Amino acid sequence: MSTNVDTESCMEKGMDKGVKNNVAKSVAIVGLGWLGEPLALALLSQGYMVSGSTTSADKAERLANAGINTMVWNINEPLPAVWPAALAANTVVLCVPPGKVENYATALGEVARLAARGGVQRLLFTSATSVYGGLGLKTEDDANPDSERGERMLAAEQAVQSCGVPEVLCLRLSGLVGGNREPGRFLAGRSFEGGDEPINLVAQQDLLRFIPAILAKPCWPSTLNVSAPHHPSRRDFYCQAALLRNLPPPEFSGGGQGKSIDGSALSGWLGLSYQVTDWFAWLDERNAKTAQS
C-alpha cells in the first residue's frame, strides 16, 4: 500500500462528494476513549460539529454537556439496521482498540459498511504499527505481520478499506503515550529481552495536532504511519521513565535489532513536524509538570 495519491482525480471525487475545502465540517468519532475524547474536544474548539459514541452512559452524559452529541453504543452487540442518526457526519473516525472488540476485523468491517450505507464520505481508522513484522526500517509499503495481533490489525485494515466509503485512511499508530498513559509504569520492575531494540512511540499531543490537519486535507492516501523520529533503545527509555517516577526500573537481557517505524511521510504530506523529537526531553518535561501539580 502506497502513500502516493492521484491528487487531481481525488480532488474531483472530493468535489462530487462534498469534501473539497472542508465542506460539511462534521465528524463522528466511534470510540471516545484515550484518543477519541480529547480529539472530539479539540475538533469542537476548531469549529467542527462533533458527535461520537461510548460504552459508558455516564461519559455520554458528561460529553453531551460539553457540546458533543454522544450516544451509548457497544459494537460487540448486534448492530442497528442503519447508521445511527446521532452519528450522521461527513467523516467518521474509527477509534476502537482491538482489546475492546470481539472478532475485531469482522466487527469493524461491519461498522464501516454501515457507515458507507449511511452516506459517510470519509473514514479514518486508527490502526497500529503491529502490521509490520521483521527487522529494520519500516515504511507504509512494508506491512507483513509476524504476530497474531498484527495479522488481526491488517485484516481490520483490509475490511475497512473495502467498506465502500469513498475515502479511507488507515492511520498506523505507534505505541501511545501521554495523557494518562504513563510509560514509567509500563514495564517497571519486570524482566524482558531485547533491551537494544528501538522504541516506536507517538505522544498524544502530536496526534491531536496531526488528526485535525488530516481532516482538513482534501485528498487522503490509503495508509500513513505515525511514529516520532526518535528511537532510543527500550532499555534506555523505559529505565529512565521508571526512575523519574521513583519506580523500580525494568531489567533487560540480550540486545536485539528490532524495527524502527518511519513516520516521516505523514509530516511531509501535512507540512507539519513532530513536536516530540527527543523522548528523554519529553520525559523530563512531563515529570516537571507532574511535580508542579
Short mmCIF file of C-alpha atoms in Angstrom, two decimals:
data_model
loop_
_atom_site.label_atom_id
_atom_site.label_comp_id
_atom_site.label_asym_id
_atom_site.label_seq_id
_atom_site.Cartn_x
_atom_site.Cartn_y
_atom_site.Cartn_z
CA MET A 1 0.00 0.00 0.00
CA SER A 2 1.43 3.35 -1.00
CA THR A 3 1.10 6.85 0.36
CA ASN A 4 1.16 8.27 -3.16
CA VAL A 5 -2.05 9.99 -4.19
CA ASP A 6 -3.51 10.90 -7.58
CA THR A 7 -4.30 14.43 -6.43
CA GLU A 8 -6.26 15.55 -9.48
CA SER A 9 -8.62 12.56 -9.57
CA CYS A 10 -9.04 12.61 -5.80
CA MET A 11 -9.92 16.30 -5.85
CA GLU A 12 -12.55 15.60 -8.49
CA LYS A 13 -14.02 12.83 -6.32
CA GLY A 14 -13.97 15.15 -3.33
CA MET A 15 -15.88 17.80 -5.30
CA ASP A 16 -18.52 15.22 -6.24
CA LYS A 17 -18.90 14.10 -2.66
CA GLY A 18 -18.87 17.48 -0.97
CA VAL A 19 -15.45 17.06 0.65
CA LYS A 20 -13.45 19.81 -1.03
CA ASN A 21 -12.47 22.83 1.08
CA ASN A 22 -13.86 21.40 4.33
CA VAL A 23 -17.46 21.37 3.14
CA ALA A 24 -19.60 19.71 5.81
CA LYS A 25 -17.25 20.03 8.79
CA SER A 26 -18.93 17.24 10.70
CA VAL A 27 -17.09 14.36 12.38
CA ALA A 28 -18.38 11.32 14.26
CA ILE A 29 -15.89 9.51 16.47
CA VAL A 30 -16.69 5.88 17.20
CA GLY A 31 -14.83 5.28 20.45
CA LEU A 32 -14.48 8.30 22.74
CA GLY A 33 -11.60 6.90 24.76
CA TRP A 34 -7.96 7.85 25.42
CA LEU A 35 -7.64 9.44 21.96
CA GLY A 36 -11.24 9.87 20.85
CA GLU A 37 -12.37 12.09 23.73
CA PRO A 38 -9.59 14.72 23.58
CA LEU A 39 -9.79 14.63 19.78
CA ALA A 40 -13.51 15.38 19.95
CA LEU A 41 -12.89 18.33 22.25
CA ALA A 42 -10.09 19.62 20.02
CA LEU A 43 -12.26 19.42 16.90
CA LEU A 44 -15.15 21.10 18.69
CA SER A 45 -12.87 24.03 19.54
CA GLN A 46 -11.92 24.26 15.84
CA GLY A 47 -15.50 24.71 14.68
CA TYR A 48 -16.43 21.14 13.76
CA MET A 49 -19.81 19.62 14.52
CA VAL A 50 -18.75 16.64 16.60
CA SER A 51 -20.61 13.53 17.64
CA GLY A 52 -19.42 10.23 18.99
CA SER A 53 -20.04 7.01 20.80
CA THR A 54 -19.00 5.44 24.08
CA THR A 55 -19.99 2.35 26.04
CA SER A 56 -20.48 4.40 29.23
CA ALA A 57 -23.76 6.20 29.94
CA ASP A 58 -22.04 8.48 32.47
CA LYS A 59 -19.40 9.51 29.94
CA ALA A 60 -22.07 10.05 27.28
CA GLU A 61 -23.88 12.47 29.59
CA ARG A 62 -20.66 14.29 30.50
CA LEU A 63 -19.58 14.73 26.88
CA ALA A 64 -23.08 15.77 25.79
CA ASN A 65 -22.88 18.53 28.38
CA ALA A 66 -19.57 19.57 26.79
CA GLY A 67 -21.26 20.00 23.39
CA ILE A 68 -20.52 16.61 21.82
CA ASN A 69 -23.59 14.74 20.65
CA THR A 70 -22.81 11.41 22.31
CA MET A 71 -24.61 8.09 22.13
CA VAL A 72 -24.06 4.85 24.04
CA TRP A 73 -23.03 2.16 21.57
CA ASN A 74 -21.27 -1.15 22.13
CA ILE A 75 -20.26 -2.61 18.78
CA ASN A 76 -19.90 -6.06 20.38
CA GLU A 77 -23.67 -6.13 20.41
CA PRO A 78 -25.82 -6.63 17.27
CA LEU A 79 -25.54 -3.61 15.00
CA PRO A 80 -28.54 -1.49 14.04
CA ALA A 81 -30.06 -1.87 10.59
CA VAL A 82 -28.98 1.65 9.58
CA TRP A 83 -26.23 4.06 10.57
CA PRO A 84 -27.27 5.84 13.80
CA ALA A 85 -28.78 9.26 13.21
CA ALA A 86 -26.85 10.57 16.20
CA LEU A 87 -23.60 9.87 14.29
CA ALA A 88 -24.64 11.41 10.96
CA ALA A 89 -21.49 13.09 9.65
CA ASN A 90 -19.33 13.67 6.61
CA THR A 91 -16.35 11.96 8.28
CA VAL A 92 -16.12 9.06 10.72
CA VAL A 93 -13.10 8.35 12.88
CA LEU A 94 -12.99 4.68 13.92
CA CYS A 95 -11.06 4.83 17.16
CA VAL A 96 -11.72 1.46 18.79
CA PRO A 97 -8.76 -0.58 20.10
CA PRO A 98 -8.70 -4.33 19.44
CA GLY A 99 -8.81 -5.24 23.12
CA LYS A 100 -12.33 -3.81 23.36
CA VAL A 101 -13.89 -5.77 20.49
CA GLU A 102 -14.57 -9.43 19.80
CA ASN A 103 -13.90 -10.59 16.21
CA TYR A 104 -12.16 -7.28 15.61
CA ALA A 105 -11.77 -7.28 11.82
CA THR A 106 -15.30 -8.56 11.22
CA ALA A 107 -16.87 -6.09 13.63
CA LEU A 108 -15.01 -3.05 12.29
CA GLY A 109 -15.75 -4.04 8.71
CA GLU A 110 -19.47 -4.25 9.52
CA VAL A 111 -19.41 -0.84 11.23
CA ALA A 112 -17.57 0.68 8.27
CA ARG A 113 -20.02 -0.79 5.73
CA LEU A 114 -22.90 0.54 7.82
CA ALA A 115 -21.27 3.97 7.69
CA ALA A 116 -20.92 3.73 3.91
CA ARG A 117 -24.60 2.89 3.53
CA GLY A 118 -25.37 5.84 5.80
CA GLY A 119 -23.69 8.29 3.43
CA VAL A 120 -20.38 8.80 5.22
CA GLN A 121 -17.85 10.19 2.73
CA ARG A 122 -14.55 9.79 4.60
CA LEU A 123 -13.36 7.29 7.18
CA LEU A 124 -10.19 7.44 9.25
CA PHE A 125 -9.27 4.21 11.03
CA THR A 126 -6.72 4.33 13.85
CA SER A 127 -4.75 1.20 13.06
CA ALA A 128 -1.38 0.20 14.54
CA THR A 129 2.20 -0.44 13.51
CA SER A 130 1.83 -4.06 14.66
CA VAL A 131 1.13 -4.72 10.95
CA TYR A 132 4.93 -4.62 10.45
CA GLY A 133 6.97 -7.71 11.17
CA GLY A 134 10.66 -8.42 10.83
CA LEU A 135 13.60 -6.13 11.46
CA GLY A 136 14.88 -2.77 10.25
CA LEU A 137 13.22 0.39 8.99
CA LYS A 138 9.54 0.10 8.06
CA THR A 139 7.62 2.38 5.71
CA GLU A 140 3.98 2.23 4.69
CA ASP A 141 4.62 -0.33 1.93
CA ASP A 142 6.19 -2.88 4.28
CA ALA A 143 3.14 -4.37 6.03
CA ASN A 144 3.91 -8.04 6.69
CA PRO A 145 2.80 -9.04 10.19
CA ASP A 146 4.58 -11.74 12.15
CA SER A 147 2.23 -11.84 15.14
CA GLU A 148 -1.42 -12.72 15.74
CA ARG A 149 -2.09 -9.13 16.78
CA GLY A 150 -0.52 -7.79 13.61
CA GLU A 151 -2.48 -10.20 11.41
CA ARG A 152 -5.70 -9.16 13.15
CA MET A 153 -4.92 -5.47 12.64
CA LEU A 154 -4.06 -5.91 8.96
CA ALA A 155 -7.30 -7.88 8.44
CA ALA A 156 -9.19 -4.99 10.06
CA GLU A 157 -7.49 -2.53 7.71
CA GLN A 158 -8.48 -4.62 4.70
CA ALA A 159 -12.08 -4.88 5.91
CA VAL A 160 -12.31 -1.13 6.46
CA GLN A 161 -10.61 -0.25 3.17
CA SER A 162 -13.16 -2.30 1.23
CA CYS A 163 -16.24 -0.92 3.04
CA GLY A 164 -17.47 1.37 0.27
CA VAL A 165 -16.76 4.76 1.87
CA PRO A 166 -15.23 6.93 -0.90
CA GLU A 167 -12.08 7.87 1.05
CA VAL A 168 -10.50 5.67 3.72
CA LEU A 169 -7.23 6.30 5.54
CA CYS A 170 -5.66 3.74 7.86
CA LEU A 171 -3.51 5.71 10.28
CA ARG A 172 -0.96 3.29 11.75
CA LEU A 173 -0.17 4.49 15.25
CA SER A 174 2.98 3.54 17.12
CA GLY A 175 2.89 2.96 20.88
CA LEU A 176 0.70 5.56 22.58
CA VAL A 177 1.96 7.72 25.44
CA GLY A 178 0.78 10.89 27.14
CA GLY A 179 -2.45 11.72 28.88
CA ASN A 180 -2.97 9.01 31.48
CA ARG A 181 -0.67 6.58 29.65
CA GLU A 182 2.46 6.79 31.79
CA PRO A 183 5.43 4.96 30.20
CA GLY A 184 7.23 4.77 33.54
CA ARG A 185 4.64 2.24 34.69
CA PHE A 186 4.53 0.15 31.51
CA LEU A 187 7.49 -2.14 32.27
CA ALA A 188 8.52 -1.14 35.81
CA GLY A 189 10.08 -3.89 37.89
CA ARG A 190 9.73 -6.61 35.25
CA SER A 191 12.20 -8.58 33.15
CA PHE A 192 12.40 -8.55 29.35
CA GLU A 193 14.62 -9.48 26.47
CA GLY A 194 15.60 -7.17 23.63
CA GLY A 195 16.94 -4.20 25.57
CA ASP A 196 18.68 -2.76 22.50
CA GLU A 197 15.56 -2.79 20.34
CA PRO A 198 14.40 0.71 19.33
CA ILE A 199 11.19 2.16 20.70
CA ASN A 200 8.42 3.34 18.37
CA LEU A 201 6.11 5.77 20.12
CA VAL A 202 3.83 8.72 19.45
CA ALA A 203 2.65 11.26 22.01
CA GLN A 204 -0.98 12.22 22.42
CA GLN A 205 -0.07 15.87 21.84
CA ASP A 206 1.18 15.09 18.33
CA LEU A 207 -1.88 13.00 17.46
CA LEU A 208 -4.10 15.91 18.49
CA ARG A 209 -2.21 18.11 16.02
CA PHE A 210 -1.96 15.64 13.17
CA ILE A 211 -5.50 14.28 13.01
CA PRO A 212 -7.27 17.67 12.69
CA ALA A 213 -4.72 18.57 9.99
CA ILE A 214 -5.53 15.32 8.17
CA LEU A 215 -9.26 16.07 8.33
CA ALA A 216 -8.60 19.45 6.73
CA LYS A 217 -6.78 17.91 3.76
CA PRO A 218 -8.87 17.40 0.60
CA CYS A 219 -7.26 14.17 -0.52
CA TRP A 220 -6.05 11.21 1.52
CA PRO A 221 -3.60 8.41 0.88
CA SER A 222 -4.63 4.92 1.95
CA THR A 223 -2.10 4.43 4.77
CA LEU A 224 0.19 6.57 6.90
CA ASN A 225 2.47 5.81 9.83
CA VAL A 226 2.58 7.92 12.96
CA SER A 227 5.85 7.49 14.86
CA ALA A 228 8.11 10.09 16.42
CA PRO A 229 11.53 10.35 14.73
CA HIS A 230 13.49 9.49 17.91
CA HIS A 231 14.08 5.77 18.51
CA PRO A 232 16.26 5.21 21.60
CA SER A 233 16.65 1.71 22.99
CA ARG A 234 13.95 0.13 25.12
CA ARG A 235 16.49 -0.25 27.92
CA ASP A 236 17.45 3.42 27.99
CA PHE A 237 13.95 4.82 27.61
CA TYR A 238 11.95 2.60 29.96
CA CYS A 239 14.60 2.58 32.68
CA GLN A 240 14.72 6.38 32.63
CA ALA A 241 10.91 6.61 32.55
CA ALA A 242 10.63 4.36 35.62
CA LEU A 243 13.37 6.13 37.57
CA LEU A 244 11.73 9.52 37.04
CA ARG A 245 8.58 8.11 38.65
CA ASN A 246 10.52 6.53 41.52
CA LEU A 247 9.56 3.08 40.28
CA PRO A 248 11.83 0.04 40.02
CA PRO A 249 13.35 0.01 36.53
CA PRO A 250 12.80 -2.98 34.25
CA GLU A 251 15.62 -5.42 33.68
CA PHE A 252 16.63 -6.34 30.15
CA SER A 253 18.68 -9.27 28.92
CA GLY A 254 20.08 -9.58 25.44
CA GLY A 255 20.26 -7.00 22.70
CA GLY A 256 18.07 -7.26 19.64
CA GLN A 257 17.86 -5.23 16.44
CA GLY A 258 14.11 -4.78 16.35
CA LYS A 259 12.34 -2.48 13.90
CA SER A 260 12.01 1.27 13.52
CA ILE A 261 8.83 2.80 12.13
CA ASP A 262 9.33 5.63 9.66
CA GLY A 263 6.70 8.30 10.33
CA SER A 264 8.17 10.92 8.01
CA ALA A 265 5.65 10.53 5.16
CA LEU A 266 2.89 11.91 7.39
CA SER A 267 4.77 15.03 8.44
CA GLY A 268 5.96 15.59 4.89
CA TRP A 269 2.44 15.28 3.48
CA LEU A 270 0.97 17.60 6.09
CA GLY A 271 3.91 20.02 6.21
CA LEU A 272 3.74 19.61 9.98
CA SER A 273 6.67 18.45 12.10
CA TYR A 274 6.51 16.25 15.18
CA GLN A 275 6.68 18.22 18.41
CA VAL A 276 8.25 15.31 20.27
CA THR A 277 11.67 14.74 18.74
CA ASP A 278 13.55 13.77 21.93
CA TRP A 279 11.88 11.25 24.23
CA PHE A 280 14.19 11.96 27.15
CA ALA A 281 13.38 15.67 26.98
CA TRP A 282 9.69 14.71 26.84
CA LEU A 283 10.07 12.55 29.96
CA ASP A 284 11.80 15.39 31.81
CA GLU A 285 9.12 17.89 30.80
CA ARG A 286 6.32 15.52 31.79
CA ASN A 287 7.98 14.80 35.13
CA ALA A 288 8.39 18.52 35.83
CA LYS A 289 4.72 19.20 35.10
CA THR A 290 3.67 16.37 37.39
CA ALA A 291 5.86 17.73 40.21
CA GLN A 292 4.23 21.15 39.88
CA SER A 293 0.68 19.83 40.01
#
